[in-house]
Coordinates of C-alpha atoms and ligand atoms in Angstrom, one line a residue:
M12 CA 0.0 0.0 0.0
I13 CA 1.3 3.4 -1.0
I14 CA 0.6 6.5 1.2
T15 CA 1.5 10.1 0.3
I16 CA 1.9 12.6 3.2
A17 CA 0.8 15.9 1.9
N18 CA 0.1 19.5 2.9
Q19 CA 1.1 22.5 0.8
K20 CA 1.6 24.4 4.0
G21 CA 5.3 24.3 5.1
G22 CA 6.5 23.0 8.4
V23 CA 3.3 21.3 9.6
G24 CA 5.0 18.0 10.5
K25 CA 4.9 16.0 7.2
T26 CA 8.5 14.8 7.4
T27 CA 8.3 14.1 11.1
T28 CA 5.1 12.1 10.6
V29 CA 6.6 10.1 7.6
V30 CA 9.8 9.3 9.6
N31 CA 8.2 8.3 12.8
L32 CA 5.2 6.4 11.5
A33 CA 7.5 4.5 9.1
T34 CA 9.8 3.6 11.9
A35 CA 7.0 2.6 14.2
L36 CA 5.6 0.3 11.6
A37 CA 9.0 -1.2 10.8
S38 CA 9.5 -1.9 14.5
I39 CA 6.4 -4.1 14.5
D40 CA 7.8 -6.1 11.6
K41 CA 6.2 -4.4 8.6
N42 CA 8.3 -4.0 5.5
V43 CA 8.5 -0.2 4.9
L44 CA 9.9 2.0 2.2
V45 CA 10.2 5.8 2.5
V46 CA 10.4 7.7 -0.8
D47 CA 11.6 11.3 -0.3
M48 CA 10.0 13.5 -3.0
D49 CA 11.0 16.8 -1.4
P50 CA 14.0 18.6 -2.8
Q51 CA 14.7 19.7 0.8
Y52 CA 15.6 16.0 1.4
N53 CA 14.7 16.3 5.1
S54 CA 13.4 12.7 5.5
S55 CA 16.5 11.3 3.7
M56 CA 18.6 13.2 6.3
S57 CA 16.5 12.0 9.2
F58 CA 17.4 8.4 8.3
N59 CA 21.0 9.4 7.6
A60 CA 20.4 8.2 4.1
Y61 CA 20.9 11.3 1.9
D62 CA 22.7 10.2 -1.3
A63 CA 22.4 12.5 -4.4
N64 CA 24.1 9.9 -6.6
R65 CA 21.3 7.5 -6.3
S66 CA 18.3 9.7 -5.5
I67 CA 14.8 9.5 -6.9
Y68 CA 15.9 12.2 -9.4
K69 CA 18.5 9.9 -10.8
V70 CA 15.8 7.3 -11.3
F71 CA 13.6 9.9 -13.1
S72 CA 16.5 10.9 -15.4
N73 CA 17.2 7.2 -16.1
E74 CA 20.7 7.5 -14.6
T75 CA 20.0 4.7 -12.1
D76 CA 17.6 1.9 -11.7
I77 CA 15.0 2.2 -8.9
N78 CA 16.3 -1.0 -7.3
N79 CA 19.7 0.7 -7.1
A80 CA 18.2 3.8 -5.5
I81 CA 16.8 1.8 -2.6
Q82 CA 19.0 2.1 0.4
K83 CA 18.9 0.1 3.6
S84 CA 18.5 2.4 6.7
L85 CA 19.9 1.8 10.1
I86 CA 16.5 0.4 11.0
P87 CA 15.7 -3.2 10.1
K88 CA 12.9 -3.6 7.6
L89 CA 13.0 0.1 6.6
D90 CA 14.4 1.2 3.3
V91 CA 14.8 4.7 1.9
I92 CA 15.0 6.4 -1.5
S93 CA 16.8 9.7 -1.1
A94 CA 15.8 13.0 -2.6
C95 CA 18.2 15.7 -3.7
E96 CA 18.1 19.4 -4.6
D97 CA 18.0 18.6 -8.4
L98 CA 14.5 17.2 -7.9
A99 CA 13.2 20.8 -7.9
A100 CA 14.3 21.0 -11.5
A101 CA 12.0 18.1 -12.5
E102 CA 9.0 20.6 -12.2
Y103 CA 10.1 22.5 -15.3
E104 CA 12.2 19.8 -17.0
L105 CA 9.0 17.8 -17.4
A106 CA 6.6 20.6 -18.0
D107 CA 5.9 19.5 -21.6
D108 CA 5.9 15.7 -20.9
E109 CA 2.3 14.5 -21.2
N110 CA 3.1 11.6 -18.9
R111 CA 4.6 13.7 -16.2
N112 CA 1.9 13.1 -13.6
Y113 CA 2.6 9.3 -13.8
L114 CA 6.3 9.9 -13.3
L115 CA 6.6 8.2 -9.9
K116 CA 3.9 5.6 -10.5
K117 CA 5.8 4.2 -13.5
Y118 CA 8.8 3.3 -11.4
I119 CA 7.2 2.5 -8.1
N120 CA 4.9 -0.2 -9.6
N121 CA 7.8 -2.5 -10.0
I122 CA 8.7 -2.5 -6.3
T123 CA 5.2 -2.2 -4.6
K124 CA 5.0 -5.9 -4.0
N125 CA 8.2 -5.9 -1.8
Y126 CA 6.7 -3.7 0.9
D127 CA 3.7 -3.6 3.2
Y128 CA 3.8 0.2 3.2
I129 CA 5.5 2.8 1.0
F130 CA 5.4 6.3 2.4
I131 CA 6.0 9.3 0.2
D132 CA 7.2 12.6 1.7
T133 CA 6.3 15.6 -0.4
P134 CA 7.3 19.3 -0.5
P135 CA 5.1 22.2 0.7
T136 CA 3.7 22.8 -2.8
L137 CA 0.9 21.4 -4.9
G138 CA 3.2 21.1 -8.0
L139 CA 4.3 18.2 -10.1
L140 CA 6.2 16.4 -7.3
T141 CA 3.1 16.3 -5.0
I142 CA 0.6 15.5 -7.8
S143 CA 2.7 12.7 -9.2
S144 CA 3.0 11.3 -5.6
L145 CA -0.8 11.4 -5.2
T146 CA -1.2 9.8 -8.6
A147 CA 1.1 6.9 -7.5
S148 CA -0.7 6.3 -4.2
N149 CA -3.6 4.4 -2.7
E150 CA -4.1 6.8 0.1
V151 CA -3.2 10.3 1.3
L152 CA -2.5 11.3 4.9
I153 CA -2.6 15.0 5.9
P154 CA -0.8 16.4 8.9
V155 CA -2.3 19.6 10.2
Q156 CA -0.5 21.9 12.6
C157 CA -2.6 23.1 15.5
E158 CA -2.0 26.8 14.7
F159 CA -4.1 29.7 13.5
F160 CA -4.8 29.5 9.8
A161 CA -4.2 25.7 9.9
L162 CA -7.5 24.9 8.3
E163 CA -7.3 27.7 5.7
G164 CA -5.3 25.8 3.1
L165 CA -7.0 22.5 3.8
S166 CA -10.0 23.1 1.4
K167 CA -7.5 23.8 -1.4
L168 CA -5.7 20.6 -0.6
I169 CA -8.9 18.6 -0.5
K170 CA -10.0 20.1 -3.8
T171 CA -6.6 19.1 -5.4
I172 CA -7.0 15.6 -4.1
E173 CA -10.5 15.5 -5.7
I174 CA -9.0 16.7 -9.0
V175 CA -6.3 14.0 -8.9
K176 CA -9.0 11.5 -8.1
S177 CA -11.2 12.4 -11.0
N178 CA -8.4 12.9 -13.6
L179 CA -5.4 10.7 -12.6
N180 CA -6.1 8.2 -9.9
I181 CA -9.7 7.1 -9.3
N182 CA -8.7 4.8 -6.4
L183 CA -7.1 7.5 -4.2
K184 CA -8.6 7.7 -0.7
L185 CA -8.2 10.0 2.3
N186 CA -6.5 7.9 5.0
G187 CA -7.0 10.6 7.6
I188 CA -5.9 13.9 9.1
I189 CA -3.3 14.0 11.9
L190 CA -3.2 17.0 14.2
T191 CA 0.4 17.9 15.0
M192 CA 2.3 20.1 17.5
Y193 CA -0.7 20.0 19.9
D194 CA 0.0 22.1 22.9
K195 CA -2.4 21.4 25.8
R196 CA -1.5 24.6 27.6
N197 CA -2.5 26.6 24.6
S198 CA -6.2 27.1 24.1
L199 CA -5.7 27.7 20.4
S200 CA -4.7 24.0 20.0
S201 CA -8.0 22.8 21.5
L202 CA -9.9 25.3 19.4
I203 CA -8.3 24.1 16.2
E204 CA -8.9 20.5 17.3
K205 CA -12.5 21.2 18.0
E206 CA -13.0 22.8 14.6
A207 CA -11.1 20.1 12.7
R208 CA -13.1 17.3 14.4
E209 CA -16.4 19.1 13.8
Y210 CA -15.6 19.7 10.1
F211 CA -13.7 16.5 9.2
D212 CA -15.3 14.3 11.8
M213 CA -14.1 10.6 11.6
N214 CA -11.4 11.6 9.2
V215 CA -9.4 13.1 12.0
Y216 CA -7.1 10.6 13.9
K217 CA -8.1 10.0 17.6
F218 CA -4.6 10.6 18.8
N219 CA -2.8 14.0 18.3
V220 CA 0.9 14.6 18.1
P221 CA 2.0 16.8 21.1
R222 CA 4.5 19.6 20.7
N223 CA 7.6 17.8 21.8
V224 CA 11.2 19.0 21.7
T225 CA 12.7 15.6 21.2
L226 CA 10.8 15.2 17.9
S227 CA 12.6 18.3 16.6
E228 CA 16.0 17.3 18.0
A229 CA 16.2 13.7 16.8
P230 CA 16.8 14.6 13.1
S231 CA 20.1 16.3 13.9
H232 CA 21.3 13.0 15.2
G233 CA 20.3 11.2 12.0
L234 CA 17.8 9.2 13.9
P235 CA 14.0 9.0 14.0
A236 CA 12.7 10.1 17.5
I237 CA 11.4 6.6 18.1
I238 CA 15.0 5.3 18.0
Y239 CA 16.6 8.3 19.6
D240 CA 14.2 8.4 22.6
L241 CA 11.4 5.9 22.6
K242 CA 10.0 7.1 25.9
C243 CA 9.4 10.7 24.9
A244 CA 5.8 11.9 24.5
G245 CA 6.3 12.4 20.7
S246 CA 7.6 8.9 20.1
Q247 CA 4.8 7.4 22.2
A248 CA 2.2 9.4 20.2
Y249 CA 3.6 8.1 16.9
I250 CA 3.5 4.5 18.2
A251 CA -0.2 5.0 19.1
L252 CA -0.8 6.6 15.7
A253 CA 0.8 3.7 13.9
K254 CA -1.7 1.3 15.5
E255 CA -4.5 3.6 14.4
F256 CA -3.0 3.9 11.0
I257 CA -3.1 0.1 10.6
E258 CA -6.8 0.0 11.8
R259 CA -7.7 2.7 9.3
S260 CA -6.0 0.9 6.5
T261 CA -7.7 -2.5 7.3
M262 CA -11.0 -0.7 7.8
D263 CA -10.9 0.2 4.1
G264 CA -10.1 -3.4 3.1
N265 CA -6.5 -2.6 2.4
K266 CA -3.4 -4.4 3.6
Ligands
ATP321 N1 5.2 17.5 17.3 C1 6.3 18.3 17.2 N2 6.8 19.0 18.2 C2 7.8 19.8 18.1 N3 8.4 20.1 17.0 C3 8.0 19.5 15.9 C4 6.9 18.6 15.9 N4 6.7 18.1 14.6 C5 7.6 18.7 13.9 N5 8.4 19.5 14.6 C6 9.5 20.4 14.1 O1 8.9 21.4 13.3 C7 9.6 21.6 12.1 C8 8.7 21.3 10.9 O2 8.4 19.9 10.9 P1 8.6 19.0 9.6 O3 9.9 19.2 9.0 O4 8.2 17.6 10.0 O5 7.4 19.7 8.7 P2 7.2 19.6 7.2 O6 5.7 19.7 7.0 O7 7.8 18.3 6.6 O8 8.0 20.8 6.6 P3 8.2 21.2 5.1 O9 6.9 21.7 4.6 O10 9.3 22.2 5.1 O11 8.7 19.9 4.4 C9 10.8 20.7 12.2 O12 11.9 21.5 12.8 C10 10.4 19.6 13.1 O13 11.5 19.0 13.8
MG322 MG1 9.2 18.1 5.1

């Protein structure tokens, strides 16, 4: 099953969610691949797996085979395909290619069977890199930061998902919305939570991710927070979310 993590708003917790959810699932024996589709390559770095010479861009430009781009991470059962800065150029290099939206799907189809879950991390835009990720996916997961204006961009994102669904990928489903950086001392967090739950109802995950400093420190050690400090509140939240993630996927009859 292939899941894109998307939100065109920057810094809402997409990468943190990909990295820790993928790690939590690998730690319960699932075979997981993380594909970094963001030219900022933050998730590649978080796994200490940044490698511009065999990045997803090299796959797109036919300089390397996708199997050669797959790297083992430090975590058993978790593989990574790195991003690199050049990926940003794909947006205009492929502007005239009529198959550009199927870019990732074409390559990923060959390796889907090797994994229980493939997570795709995307940049904070709704351009080609995000659209081709959505086109290649079964489901989309949206992290939403508990901040003012958090819900503003969401209707545009939902509209984009609907457009992808009707034009490029009829099977695309919303896996859910995860509320991130929840601060229980801040009344704004609970206000945003209330609004999100009222509006998106069951689509919002039961568990929120708390604002937690360990989650932001772990990447500088090249480790997912779950490995760096399993006991911290952030790691524990992602472990709970991984269980809910599996329930949601099974609920829809997926693997
Ligand atoms: N729950 C959290 N508590 C504290 N800090 C967090 C939390 N989640 C993410 N962060 C930090 O907030 C910043 C943005 O998070 P992250 O990189 O995951 O967002 P993003 O949506 O992937 O950003 P971008 O749009 O730039 O790709 C990072 O410095 C990250 O370490
Ligand atoms: Mg990111």
